[in-house]
PDB file of C-alpha atoms and ligand atoms in Angstrom:
ATOM      1  CA  MET H   1       0.000   0.000   0.000  1.00 90.00           C
ATOM      2  CA  LYS H   2       1.318   3.423  -0.950  1.00 94.00           C
ATOM      3  CA  ARG H   3       2.092   6.114   1.624  1.00 97.00           C
ATOM      4  CA  ILE H   4       1.891   9.849   1.004  1.00 97.00           C
ATOM      5  CA  GLU H   5       5.695   9.974   1.202  1.00 97.00           C
ATOM      6  CA  ASP H   6       5.794   7.904  -1.976  1.00 97.00           C
ATOM      7  CA  PHE H   7       4.323  10.870  -3.855  1.00 98.00           C
ATOM      8  CA  TYR H   8       6.881  13.324  -2.519  1.00 98.00           C
ATOM      9  CA  ASN H   9      10.239  12.131  -1.308  1.00 97.00           C
ATOM     10  CA  ASP H  10      11.746  10.812  -4.537  1.00 96.00           C
ATOM     11  CA  GLY H  11       9.869  13.209  -6.787  1.00 98.00           C
ATOM     12  CA  CYS H  12       6.805  15.360  -6.311  1.00 98.00           C
ATOM     13  CA  PHE H  13       3.506  14.086  -7.705  1.00 98.00           C
ATOM     14  CA  LEU H  14       1.191  15.949  -5.348  1.00 98.00           C
ATOM     15  CA  CYS H  15      -0.820  17.745  -8.005  1.00 98.00           C
ATOM     16  CA  GLY H  16      -2.056  17.186 -11.524  1.00 98.00           C
ATOM     17  CA  ASN H  17       1.093  18.688 -12.982  1.00 98.00           C
ATOM     18  CA  MET H  18       2.977  15.534 -11.904  1.00 98.00           C
ATOM     19  CA  CYS H  19       6.379  17.258 -12.218  1.00 98.00           C
ATOM     20  CA  GLY H  20       8.405  14.547 -10.463  1.00 98.00           C
ATOM     21  CA  VAL H  21      10.974  17.087  -9.198  1.00 98.00           C
ATOM     22  CA  LYS H  22      12.864  16.386  -5.990  1.00 98.00           C
ATOM     23  CA  ARG H  23      11.664  19.203  -3.794  1.00 98.00           C
ATOM     24  CA  ILE H  24      13.490  17.909  -0.721  1.00 97.00           C
ATOM     25  CA  SER H  25      16.724  18.514  -2.651  1.00 97.00           C
ATOM     26  CA  GLY H  26      15.705  22.102  -3.372  1.00 97.00           C
ATOM     27  CA  GLU H  27      14.247  21.589  -6.829  1.00 98.00           C
ATOM     28  CA  LYS H  28      11.116  23.551  -7.702  1.00 97.00           C
ATOM     29  CA  GLY H  29       8.233  22.288  -9.798  1.00 96.00           C
ATOM     30  CA  LYS H  30       5.666  24.175 -11.802  1.00 97.00           C
ATOM     31  CA  CYS H  31       4.174  25.448  -8.528  1.00 98.00           C
ATOM     32  CA  ASN H  32       7.440  27.299  -7.812  1.00 97.00           C
ATOM     33  CA  SER H  33       7.757  25.474  -4.464  1.00 98.00           C
ATOM     34  CA  ASP H  34      10.576  23.516  -2.915  1.00 97.00           C
ATOM     35  CA  ASP H  35      10.419  21.797   0.468  1.00 97.00           C
ATOM     36  CA  THR H  36       9.891  24.986   2.481  1.00 97.00           C
ATOM     37  CA  ILE H  37       6.334  25.992   3.288  1.00 98.00           C
ATOM     38  CA  TYR H  38       5.604  29.624   2.396  1.00 98.00           C
ATOM     39  CA  ILE H  39       2.630  31.393   3.934  1.00 98.00           C
ATOM     40  CA  ALA H  40       1.383  34.820   2.849  1.00 98.00           C
ATOM     41  CA  SER H  41      -1.003  35.500   5.736  1.00 97.00           C
ATOM     42  CA  ARG H  42      -2.967  33.919   8.548  1.00 96.00           C
ATOM     43  CA  ASN H  43      -5.914  35.571  10.221  1.00 96.00           C
ATOM     44  CA  LEU H  44      -9.577  35.411  11.058  1.00 96.00           C
ATOM     45  CA  HIS H  45     -11.357  35.886   7.741  1.00 94.00           C
ATOM     46  CA  PHE H  46     -14.971  36.979   7.354  1.00 93.00           C
ATOM     47  CA  GLY H  47     -15.366  36.930   3.576  1.00 90.00           C
ATOM     48  CA  GLU H  48     -16.167  33.300   2.883  1.00 93.00           C
ATOM     49  CA  GLU H  49     -19.654  31.814   2.528  1.00 94.00           C
ATOM     50  CA  PRO H  50     -21.787  32.221   5.703  1.00 95.00           C
ATOM     51  CA  PRO H  51     -21.386  28.610   6.968  1.00 97.00           C
ATOM     52  CA  ILE H  52     -17.609  28.941   6.685  1.00 97.00           C
ATOM     53  CA  SER H  53     -17.020  32.456   8.071  1.00 94.00           C
ATOM     54  CA  GLY H  54     -20.188  33.184  10.025  1.00 86.00           C
ATOM     55  CA  TYR H  55     -19.862  35.939  12.623  1.00 88.00           C
ATOM     56  CA  ASP H  56     -16.822  34.539  14.378  1.00 90.00           C
ATOM     57  CA  GLY H  57     -14.535  34.146  11.388  1.00 95.00           C
ATOM     58  CA  SER H  58     -12.679  31.397   9.639  1.00 97.00           C
ATOM     59  CA  GLY H  59      -9.090  30.716  10.734  1.00 98.00           C
ATOM     60  CA  THR H  60      -7.551  31.249   7.342  1.00 98.00           C
ATOM     61  CA  ILE H  61      -4.023  30.388   6.241  1.00 98.00           C
ATOM     62  CA  PHE H  62      -3.076  31.597   2.750  1.00 98.00           C
ATOM     63  CA  PHE H  63      -0.298  29.489   1.304  1.00 98.00           C
ATOM     64  CA  SER H  64       2.087  31.072  -1.196  1.00 98.00           C
ATOM     65  CA  ASN H  65       2.518  29.763  -4.756  1.00 98.00           C
ATOM     66  CA  CYS H  66       0.044  27.603  -6.654  1.00 98.00           C
ATOM     67  CA  SER H  67      -0.070  24.681  -9.039  1.00 97.00           C
ATOM     68  CA  LEU H  68      -2.327  26.644 -11.400  1.00 98.00           C
ATOM     69  CA  LYS H  69      -1.196  29.636 -13.443  1.00 96.00           C
ATOM     70  CA  CYS H  70      -4.483  31.498 -13.834  1.00 95.00           C
ATOM     71  CA  ARG H  71      -4.064  34.533 -16.061  1.00 95.00           C
ATOM     72  CA  TYR H  72      -6.684  36.405 -14.025  1.00 95.00           C
ATOM     73  CA  CYS H  73      -5.614  35.492 -10.482  1.00 93.00           C
ATOM     74  CA  GLN H  74      -6.606  38.258  -8.083  1.00 92.00           C
ATOM     75  CA  ASN H  75      -3.971  37.065  -5.608  1.00 93.00           C
ATOM     76  CA  TYR H  76      -1.185  36.835  -8.207  1.00 94.00           C
ATOM     77  CA  PRO H  77       1.594  38.361  -6.035  1.00 93.00           C
ATOM     78  CA  ILE H  78       1.002  35.454  -3.613  1.00 95.00           C
ATOM     79  CA  SER H  79       0.098  32.670  -6.034  1.00 93.00           C
ATOM     80  CA  GLN H  80       2.454  33.468  -8.902  1.00 94.00           C
ATOM     81  CA  PHE H  81       5.330  35.410  -7.351  1.00 93.00           C
ATOM     82  CA  GLY H  82       5.485  33.554  -4.048  1.00 93.00           C
ATOM     83  CA  VAL H  83       5.024  36.518  -1.709  1.00 96.00           C
ATOM     84  CA  GLY H  84       5.093  35.115   1.822  1.00 97.00           C
ATOM     85  CA  LYS H  85       7.336  33.999   4.649  1.00 97.00           C
ATOM     86  CA  PRO H  86       8.988  30.618   5.194  1.00 97.00           C
ATOM     87  CA  TYR H  87       7.656  28.240   7.861  1.00 97.00           C
ATOM     88  CA  ASP H  88       8.442  24.727   8.939  1.00 95.00           C
ATOM     89  CA  GLN H  89       5.909  22.113  10.055  1.00 95.00           C
ATOM     90  CA  ASP H  90       6.261  22.931  13.763  1.00 96.00           C
ATOM     91  CA  ARG H  91       5.535  26.600  13.139  1.00 97.00           C
ATOM     92  CA  LEU H  92       2.533  25.670  11.026  1.00 98.00           C
ATOM     93  CA  ILE H  93       1.235  23.664  13.972  1.00 98.00           C
ATOM     94  CA  ASN H  94       1.617  26.742  16.183  1.00 97.00           C
ATOM     95  CA  ILE H  95      -0.235  28.956  13.702  1.00 98.00           C
ATOM     96  CA  ILE H  96      -3.151  26.543  13.585  1.00 98.00           C
ATOM     97  CA  LEU H  97      -3.355  26.298  17.361  1.00 98.00           C
ATOM     98  CA  GLU H  98      -3.187  30.091  17.675  1.00 98.00           C
ATOM     99  CA  LEU H  99      -6.141  30.451  15.299  1.00 98.00           C
ATOM    100  CA  GLN H 100      -8.085  27.886  17.292  1.00 97.00           C
ATOM    101  CA  LYS H 101      -7.302  29.861  20.456  1.00 97.00           C
ATOM    102  CA  LYS H 102      -8.682  32.995  18.791  1.00 96.00           C
ATOM    103  CA  LYS H 103     -12.011  31.141  18.495  1.00 96.00           C
ATOM    104  CA  ALA H 104     -11.833  30.551  14.752  1.00 97.00           C
ATOM    105  CA  LYS H 105     -14.741  28.375  13.660  1.00 96.00           C
ATOM    106  CA  ASN H 106     -12.506  26.283  11.447  1.00 98.00           C
ATOM    107  CA  ILE H 107      -9.013  26.086   9.969  1.00 98.00           C
ATOM    108  CA  ASN H 108      -9.286  27.222   6.365  1.00 98.00           C
ATOM    109  CA  LEU H 109      -6.306  26.108   4.275  1.00 98.00           C
ATOM    110  CA  VAL H 110      -6.261  28.269   1.147  1.00 98.00           C
ATOM    111  CA  THR H 111      -4.372  26.925  -1.896  1.00 98.00           C
ATOM    112  CA  PRO H 112      -3.018  23.916   0.012  1.00 98.00           C
ATOM    113  CA  THR H 113      -2.550  21.447  -2.865  1.00 98.00           C
ATOM    114  CA  HIS H 114       1.193  21.862  -3.473  1.00 98.00           C
ATOM    115  CA  TYR H 115       1.816  21.534   0.284  1.00 98.00           C
ATOM    116  CA  SER H 116      -0.547  18.612   0.789  1.00 98.00           C
ATOM    117  CA  TYR H 117       2.273  16.344   1.947  1.00 98.00           C
ATOM    118  CA  HIS H 118       3.390  18.811   4.651  1.00 98.00           C
ATOM    119  CA  ILE H 119      -0.155  19.696   5.689  1.00 98.00           C
ATOM    120  CA  TYR H 120      -1.161  16.049   5.915  1.00 98.00           C
ATOM    121  CA  ARG H 121       1.632  15.391   8.412  1.00 97.00           C
ATOM    122  CA  VAL H 122       0.797  18.494  10.447  1.00 98.00           C
ATOM    123  CA  ILE H 123      -2.944  17.866  10.672  1.00 98.00           C
ATOM    124  CA  LYS H 124      -2.399  14.183  11.469  1.00 97.00           C
ATOM    125  CA  LYS H 125      -0.500  15.250  14.591  1.00 96.00           C
ATOM    126  CA  LEU H 126      -3.106  17.878  15.501  1.00 97.00           C
ATOM    127  CA  LYS H 127      -6.086  15.595  15.034  1.00 92.00           C
ATOM    128  CA  ASP H 128      -4.675  13.502  17.824  1.00 87.00           C
ATOM    129  CA  GLY H 129      -6.614  15.510  20.422  1.00 91.00           C
ATOM    130  CA  LEU H 130      -5.201  19.025  19.918  1.00 96.00           C
ATOM    131  CA  LEU H 131      -7.475  20.350  17.206  1.00 97.00           C
ATOM    132  CA  ASN H 132     -11.213  20.342  17.783  1.00 96.00           C
ATOM    133  CA  ILE H 133     -12.508  22.536  14.950  1.00 97.00           C
ATOM    134  CA  PRO H 134     -13.087  21.428  11.346  1.00 98.00           C
ATOM    135  CA  VAL H 135     -10.340  21.589   8.726  1.00 98.00           C
ATOM    136  CA  VAL H 136     -11.386  23.243   5.457  1.00 98.00           C
ATOM    137  CA  TRP H 137      -9.523  22.296   2.274  1.00 98.00           C
ATOM    138  CA  ASN H 138      -9.963  25.407   0.115  1.00 98.00           C
ATOM    139  CA  THR H 139      -8.791  24.125  -3.238  1.00 98.00           C
ATOM    140  CA  SER H 140      -8.800  24.499  -7.018  1.00 98.00           C
ATOM    141  CA  SER H 141      -9.380  20.718  -7.093  1.00 98.00           C
ATOM    142  CA  TYR H 142      -6.205  19.973  -9.057  1.00 98.00           C
ATOM    143  CA  GLU H 143      -4.725  17.436  -6.617  1.00 98.00           C
ATOM    144  CA  ASN H 144      -3.292  14.216  -7.932  1.00 98.00           C
ATOM    145  CA  PRO H 145      -6.430  12.073  -7.378  1.00 98.00           C
ATOM    146  CA  GLU H 146      -4.346   9.521  -5.455  1.00 98.00           C
ATOM    147  CA  ILE H 147      -3.487  12.238  -2.906  1.00 98.00           C
ATOM    148  CA  VAL H 148      -7.176  12.855  -2.255  1.00 98.00           C
ATOM    149  CA  ASP H 149      -7.386   9.388  -0.708  1.00 98.00           C
ATOM    150  CA  PHE H 150      -4.972  10.514   2.019  1.00 98.00           C
ATOM    151  CA  LEU H 151      -6.850  13.766   2.613  1.00 98.00           C
ATOM    152  CA  ASP H 152      -9.829  11.812   3.890  1.00 98.00           C
ATOM    153  CA  ASP H 153      -7.979  11.431   7.225  1.00 96.00           C
ATOM    154  CA  VAL H 154      -7.275  15.119   7.737  1.00 98.00           C
ATOM    155  CA  VAL H 155      -9.995  17.150   6.011  1.00 98.00           C
ATOM    156  CA  ASP H 156     -13.542  17.773   7.232  1.00 98.00           C
ATOM    157  CA  ILE H 157     -14.860  20.239   4.667  1.00 98.00           C
ATOM    158  CA  TYR H 158     -13.954  20.530   1.010  1.00 98.00           C
ATOM    159  CA  LEU H 159     -14.425  24.068  -0.309  1.00 98.00           C
ATOM    160  CA  ALA H 160     -13.740  23.100  -3.880  1.00 98.00           C
ATOM    161  CA  ASP H 161     -13.498  25.326  -6.934  1.00 98.00           C
ATOM    162  CA  ILE H 162     -14.355  23.849 -10.281  1.00 98.00           C
ATOM    163  CA  ARG H 163     -13.036  26.348 -12.791  1.00 98.00           C
ATOM    164  CA  TYR H 164     -13.471  24.796 -16.212  1.00 98.00           C
ATOM    165  CA  SER H 165     -15.720  22.270 -17.885  1.00 98.00           C
ATOM    166  CA  LYS H 166     -13.238  21.827 -20.738  1.00 98.00           C
ATOM    167  CA  ASN H 167      -9.580  20.849 -20.497  1.00 98.00           C
ATOM    168  CA  SER H 168      -8.798  23.210 -23.382  1.00 98.00           C
ATOM    169  CA  ASP H 169     -10.035  26.273 -21.453  1.00 97.00           C
ATOM    170  CA  ALA H 170      -7.910  25.266 -18.475  1.00 98.00           C
ATOM    171  CA  GLU H 171      -4.846  25.045 -20.709  1.00 98.00           C
ATOM    172  CA  LYS H 172      -5.613  28.411 -22.234  1.00 97.00           C
ATOM    173  CA  TYR H 173      -6.369  30.362 -19.077  1.00 96.00           C
ATOM    174  CA  SER H 174      -4.541  28.480 -16.300  1.00 97.00           C
ATOM    175  CA  SER H 175      -1.744  26.611 -18.132  1.00 97.00           C
ATOM    176  CA  VAL H 176      -2.631  23.195 -16.716  1.00 98.00           C
ATOM    177  CA  LYS H 177      -3.319  19.972 -18.546  1.00 98.00           C
ATOM    178  CA  LYS H 178      -6.343  17.705 -18.074  1.00 98.00           C
ATOM    179  CA  TYR H 179      -7.749  20.069 -15.441  1.00 98.00           C
ATOM    180  CA  THR H 180     -11.374  19.140 -16.005  1.00 98.00           C
ATOM    181  CA  ASP H 181     -10.740  15.396 -16.022  1.00 98.00           C
ATOM    182  CA  ILE H 182      -8.809  15.677 -12.760  1.00 98.00           C
ATOM    183  CA  ALA H 183     -11.062  18.178 -10.997  1.00 98.00           C
ATOM    184  CA  PHE H 184     -14.256  16.282 -11.821  1.00 98.00           C
ATOM    185  CA  GLN H 185     -12.674  13.055 -10.564  1.00 98.00           C
ATOM    186  CA  ASN H 186     -11.495  14.756  -7.369  1.00 98.00           C
ATOM    187  CA  VAL H 187     -14.786  16.450  -6.560  1.00 98.00           C
ATOM    188  CA  ILE H 188     -16.579  13.122  -6.907  1.00 98.00           C
ATOM    189  CA  LYS H 189     -14.068  11.724  -4.411  1.00 98.00           C
ATOM    190  CA  PHE H 190     -14.608  14.687  -2.072  1.00 98.00           C
ATOM    191  CA  PHE H 191     -18.333  14.000  -2.066  1.00 98.00           C
ATOM    192  CA  LYS H 192     -17.884  10.263  -1.538  1.00 98.00           C
ATOM    193  CA  GLN H 193     -15.681  10.961   1.473  1.00 98.00           C
ATOM    194  CA  LYS H 194     -17.669  13.686   3.221  1.00 98.00           C
ATOM    195  CA  GLY H 195     -21.093  13.937   1.566  1.00 98.00           C
ATOM    196  CA  ASN H 196     -23.011  17.158   1.132  1.00 98.00           C
ATOM    197  CA  LEU H 197     -22.312  20.117   3.421  1.00 98.00           C
ATOM    198  CA  GLN H 198     -23.611  19.621   6.942  1.00 98.00           C
ATOM    199  CA  ILE H 199     -24.485  22.695   8.972  1.00 97.00           C
ATOM    200  CA  ASP H 200     -24.991  22.780  12.724  1.00 97.00           C
ATOM    201  CA  GLU H 201     -27.719  24.555  14.679  1.00 96.00           C
ATOM    202  CA  TYR H 202     -25.603  27.731  14.827  1.00 95.00           C
ATOM    203  CA  GLY H 203     -25.220  27.889  11.037  1.00 95.00           C
ATOM    204  CA  TYR H 204     -21.633  26.665  10.826  1.00 97.00           C
ATOM    205  CA  ALA H 205     -20.447  23.941   8.482  1.00 98.00           C
ATOM    206  CA  THR H 206     -19.112  20.882  10.252  1.00 98.00           C
ATOM    207  CA  LYS H 207     -18.420  18.512   7.374  1.00 98.00           C
ATOM    208  CA  GLY H 208     -18.987  17.956   3.664  1.00 98.00           C
ATOM    209  CA  LEU H 209     -18.572  19.477   0.231  1.00 98.00           C
ATOM    210  CA  LEU H 210     -19.323  22.992  -0.981  1.00 98.00           C
ATOM    211  CA  VAL H 211     -18.543  23.599  -4.666  1.00 98.00           C
ATOM    212  CA  ARG H 212     -17.527  27.071  -5.830  1.00 98.00           C
ATOM    213  CA  ILE H 213     -18.071  28.225  -9.386  1.00 98.00           C
ATOM    214  CA  LEU H 214     -16.468  31.505 -10.420  1.00 97.00           C
ATOM    215  CA  VAL H 215     -18.400  32.897 -13.380  1.00 97.00           C
ATOM    216  CA  LEU H 216     -15.863  34.115 -15.934  1.00 97.00           C
ATOM    217  CA  PRO H 217     -16.651  36.795 -18.551  1.00 96.00           C
ATOM    218  CA  GLY H 218     -18.109  35.347 -21.736  1.00 95.00           C
ATOM    219  CA  MET H 219     -18.098  31.850 -20.218  1.00 97.00           C
ATOM    220  CA  VAL H 220     -21.695  31.359 -19.124  1.00 98.00           C
ATOM    221  CA  GLU H 221     -21.842  27.934 -20.784  1.00 98.00           C
ATOM    222  CA  ASN H 222     -18.756  26.892 -18.841  1.00 98.00           C
ATOM    223  CA  ALA H 223     -20.492  27.730 -15.546  1.00 98.00           C
ATOM    224  CA  LYS H 224     -23.697  25.991 -16.639  1.00 98.00           C
ATOM    225  CA  ASP H 225     -21.810  22.834 -17.619  1.00 98.00           C
ATOM    226  CA  ILE H 226     -20.214  22.720 -14.175  1.00 98.00           C
ATOM    227  CA  ILE H 227     -23.591  23.231 -12.481  1.00 98.00           C
ATOM    228  CA  LYS H 228     -24.998  20.388 -14.595  1.00 98.00           C
ATOM    229  CA  PHE H 229     -22.081  18.166 -13.624  1.00 98.00           C
ATOM    230  CA  CYS H 230     -22.824  18.841  -9.941  1.00 98.00           C
ATOM    231  CA  TYR H 231     -26.541  18.272 -10.379  1.00 98.00           C
ATOM    232  CA  ASP H 232     -25.993  14.993 -12.261  1.00 98.00           C
ATOM    233  CA  ASN H 233     -23.472  13.630  -9.763  1.00 98.00           C
ATOM    234  CA  PHE H 234     -24.616  15.017  -6.420  1.00 98.00           C
ATOM    235  CA  GLY H 235     -28.305  15.832  -6.811  1.00 97.00           C
ATOM    236  CA  ARG H 236     -30.286  18.998  -6.318  1.00 97.00           C
ATOM    237  CA  GLU H 237     -29.352  19.391  -2.646  1.00 97.00           C
ATOM    238  CA  ILE H 238     -25.657  19.935  -3.346  1.00 98.00           C
ATOM    239  CA  TYR H 239     -24.313  23.195  -1.892  1.00 98.00           C
ATOM    240  CA  LEU H 240     -23.030  25.531  -4.599  1.00 98.00           C
ATOM    241  CA  SER H 241     -21.526  28.980  -4.410  1.00 97.00           C
ATOM    242  CA  LEU H 242     -22.073  30.935  -7.632  1.00 97.00           C
ATOM    243  CA  MET H 243     -19.491  33.693  -7.612  1.00 96.00           C
ATOM    244  CA  SER H 244     -19.920  36.938  -9.521  1.00 95.00           C
ATOM    245  CA  GLN H 245     -16.869  38.691  -8.129  1.00 92.00           C
ATOM    246  CA  TYR H 246     -14.528  38.182 -11.075  1.00 94.00           C
ATOM    247  CA  THR H 247     -12.364  41.249 -11.618  1.00 91.00           C
ATOM    248  CA  PRO H 248      -9.587  41.365 -14.200  1.00 91.00           C
ATOM    249  CA  TYR H 249      -6.121  41.351 -12.695  1.00 92.00           C
ATOM    250  CA  TYR H 250      -2.656  40.349 -13.753  1.00 93.00           C
ATOM    251  CA  LYS H 251      -2.440  38.968 -17.339  1.00 93.00           C
ATOM    252  CA  ALA H 252      -6.223  39.265 -17.768  1.00 90.00           C
ATOM    253  CA  LEU H 253      -5.762  42.999 -18.300  1.00 92.00           C
ATOM    254  CA  ASP H 254      -4.186  42.208 -21.700  1.00 91.00           C
ATOM    255  CA  ASP H 255      -6.518  39.362 -22.612  1.00 90.00           C
ATOM    256  CA  PRO H 256      -9.369  40.301 -24.967  1.00 90.00           C
ATOM    257  CA  ASN H 257     -11.687  37.688 -23.398  1.00 90.00           C
ATOM    258  CA  LEU H 258     -10.835  38.272 -19.760  1.00 93.00           C
ATOM    259  CA  LYS H 259     -10.330  42.024 -19.485  1.00 93.00           C
ATOM    260  CA  ARG H 260     -13.819  42.889 -18.291  1.00 93.00           C
ATOM    261  CA  ARG H 261     -16.035  42.043 -15.385  1.00 94.00           C
ATOM    262  CA  VAL H 262     -19.005  39.712 -15.659  1.00 95.00           C
ATOM    263  CA  LYS H 263     -22.170  41.366 -16.917  1.00 95.00           C
ATOM    264  CA  PHE H 264     -25.324  41.315 -14.832  1.00 95.00           C
ATOM    265  CA  GLU H 265     -27.104  39.345 -17.597  1.00 96.00           C
ATOM    266  CA  GLU H 266     -24.368  36.712 -17.669  1.00 97.00           C
ATOM    267  CA  TYR H 267     -24.481  36.104 -13.950  1.00 96.00           C
ATOM    268  CA  GLN H 268     -28.283  36.136 -13.903  1.00 96.00           C
ATOM    269  CA  ASP H 269     -28.314  33.583 -16.736  1.00 97.00           C
ATOM    270  CA  VAL H 270     -26.177  31.249 -14.601  1.00 97.00           C
ATOM    271  CA  VAL H 271     -28.345  31.774 -11.514  1.00 97.00           C
ATOM    272  CA  ASP H 272     -31.518  31.166 -13.529  1.00 97.00           C
ATOM    273  CA  TYR H 273     -30.084  27.943 -14.895  1.00 98.00           C
ATOM    274  CA  ALA H 274     -29.363  26.666 -11.368  1.00 98.00           C
ATOM    275  CA  LYS H 275     -32.900  27.604 -10.321  1.00 97.00           C
ATOM    276  CA  LYS H 276     -34.367  25.881 -13.380  1.00 97.00           C
ATOM    277  CA  LEU H 277     -32.595  22.657 -12.441  1.00 97.00           C
ATOM    278  CA  GLY H 278     -34.143  22.966  -8.998  1.00 97.00           C
ATOM    279  CA  LEU H 279     -30.885  23.334  -7.084  1.00 96.00           C
ATOM    280  CA  GLU H 280     -31.879  24.083  -3.527  1.00 91.00           C
ATOM    281  CA  ASN H 281     -28.699  25.228  -1.809  1.00 96.00           C
ATOM    282  CA  CYS H 282     -27.016  27.933  -3.872  1.00 96.00           C
ATOM    283  CA  PHE H 283     -25.128  30.866  -2.404  1.00 96.00           C
ATOM    284  CA  ILE H 284     -25.709  33.803  -4.709  1.00 94.00           C
ATOM    285  CA  GLN H 285     -23.720  37.044  -4.679  1.00 88.00           C
ATOM    286  CA  GLU H 286     -25.070  40.515  -5.262  1.00 79.00           C
ATOM    287  CA  ILE H 287     -24.103  41.906  -8.644  1.00 71.00           C
ATOM    288  CA  GLU H 288     -24.613  45.384  -9.966  1.00 59.00           C
ATOM    289  CA  ASP H 289     -24.756  46.043 -13.679  1.00 48.00           C
ATOM    290  CA  VAL H 290     -21.067  46.445 -14.386  1.00 46.00           C
ATOM    291  CA  GLU H 291     -21.323  46.905 -18.128  1.00 45.00           C
ATOM    292  CA  GLU H 292     -20.478  50.570 -17.877  1.00 37.00           C
ATOM    293  CA  ARG H 293     -17.317  49.742 -15.986  1.00 37.00           C
ATOM    294  CA  CYS H 294     -16.069  47.048 -18.375  1.00 33.00           C
ATOM    295  CA  LEU H 295     -12.434  47.652 -19.234  1.00 31.00           C
TER     296      LEU H 295
HETATM  297  S1  LIG J 301       2.982  20.201  -6.302  1.00 80.72           S
HETATM  298 FE1  LIG J 301       2.498  19.867  -8.436  1.00 80.72          FE
HETATM  299  S2  LIG J 301       3.480  21.593  -9.504  1.00 80.72           S
HETATM  300 FE2  LIG J 301       4.428  21.433  -7.495  1.00 80.72          FE
HETATM  301  S3  LIG J 301       6.212  20.160  -7.790  1.00 80.72           S
HETATM  302 FE3  LIG J 301       4.547  18.827  -7.123  1.00 80.72          FE
HETATM  303  S4  LIG J 301       3.634  18.032  -8.975  1.00 80.72           S
HETATM  304 FE4  LIG J 301       4.867  19.836  -9.538  1.00 80.72          FE
END
């Protein structure tokens, strides 16, 4: 039986890029990461969906670097240029315990995929009686699907983006191969492990899957295809977050397709489609008509 070390020590295969570089010897893969954990920030965050943030806040840790290269990433200094400070596993343990002490409702690991080996080891130790709040895996869903099997032991809630319904769009806009094949496979695994989102009597998520769909400009069909995938595989009760917040940053400013915000009509079209399918648990964002402000 394979161990998580087998996907890391002799060559890194933690994510769908499958680089095979020896990070423990200082080599860096496509995610720009070697063996050192880099963290950009850690704090109580109030901007996630209500069952994740609530009134008390989510104990959020933003990891630096990323296995995707999204042209429009709003956090590009962190994800693409590695802004952050180095930490080892012991210091990561301390950060998590500090957030728990500050009454965070959960530990929200943002962009964790390329550090899944390190995080797995850390959370395994903490789950042994020290950590008593849920662990949220806040992911682009581009893990090596074999790694997801290990995550079952350490993750309580999957907050999972599905970005593209076509591999070709993922190659074009995020420079990753077979994204859709991998993400769809992973999200099915997430659901099999944890089921649909479970919310306690105080409104906080305790376990399960919440799928996030960022509506991209001119890509309404992409969002609808992802909604349909969720409906077909998880039923109408699946929790979805339909996100209208797209704002062009980074390389999107020079991209003819990406250099504008999402129009009110586009977002409404996506919301209407979810309603038409009878999806019961959708988080919807407010959107003003941004046409006048399109770049
Ligand atoms: S995490 Fe992914 S991108 Fe980074 S080195 Fe490993 S396989 Fe490559």
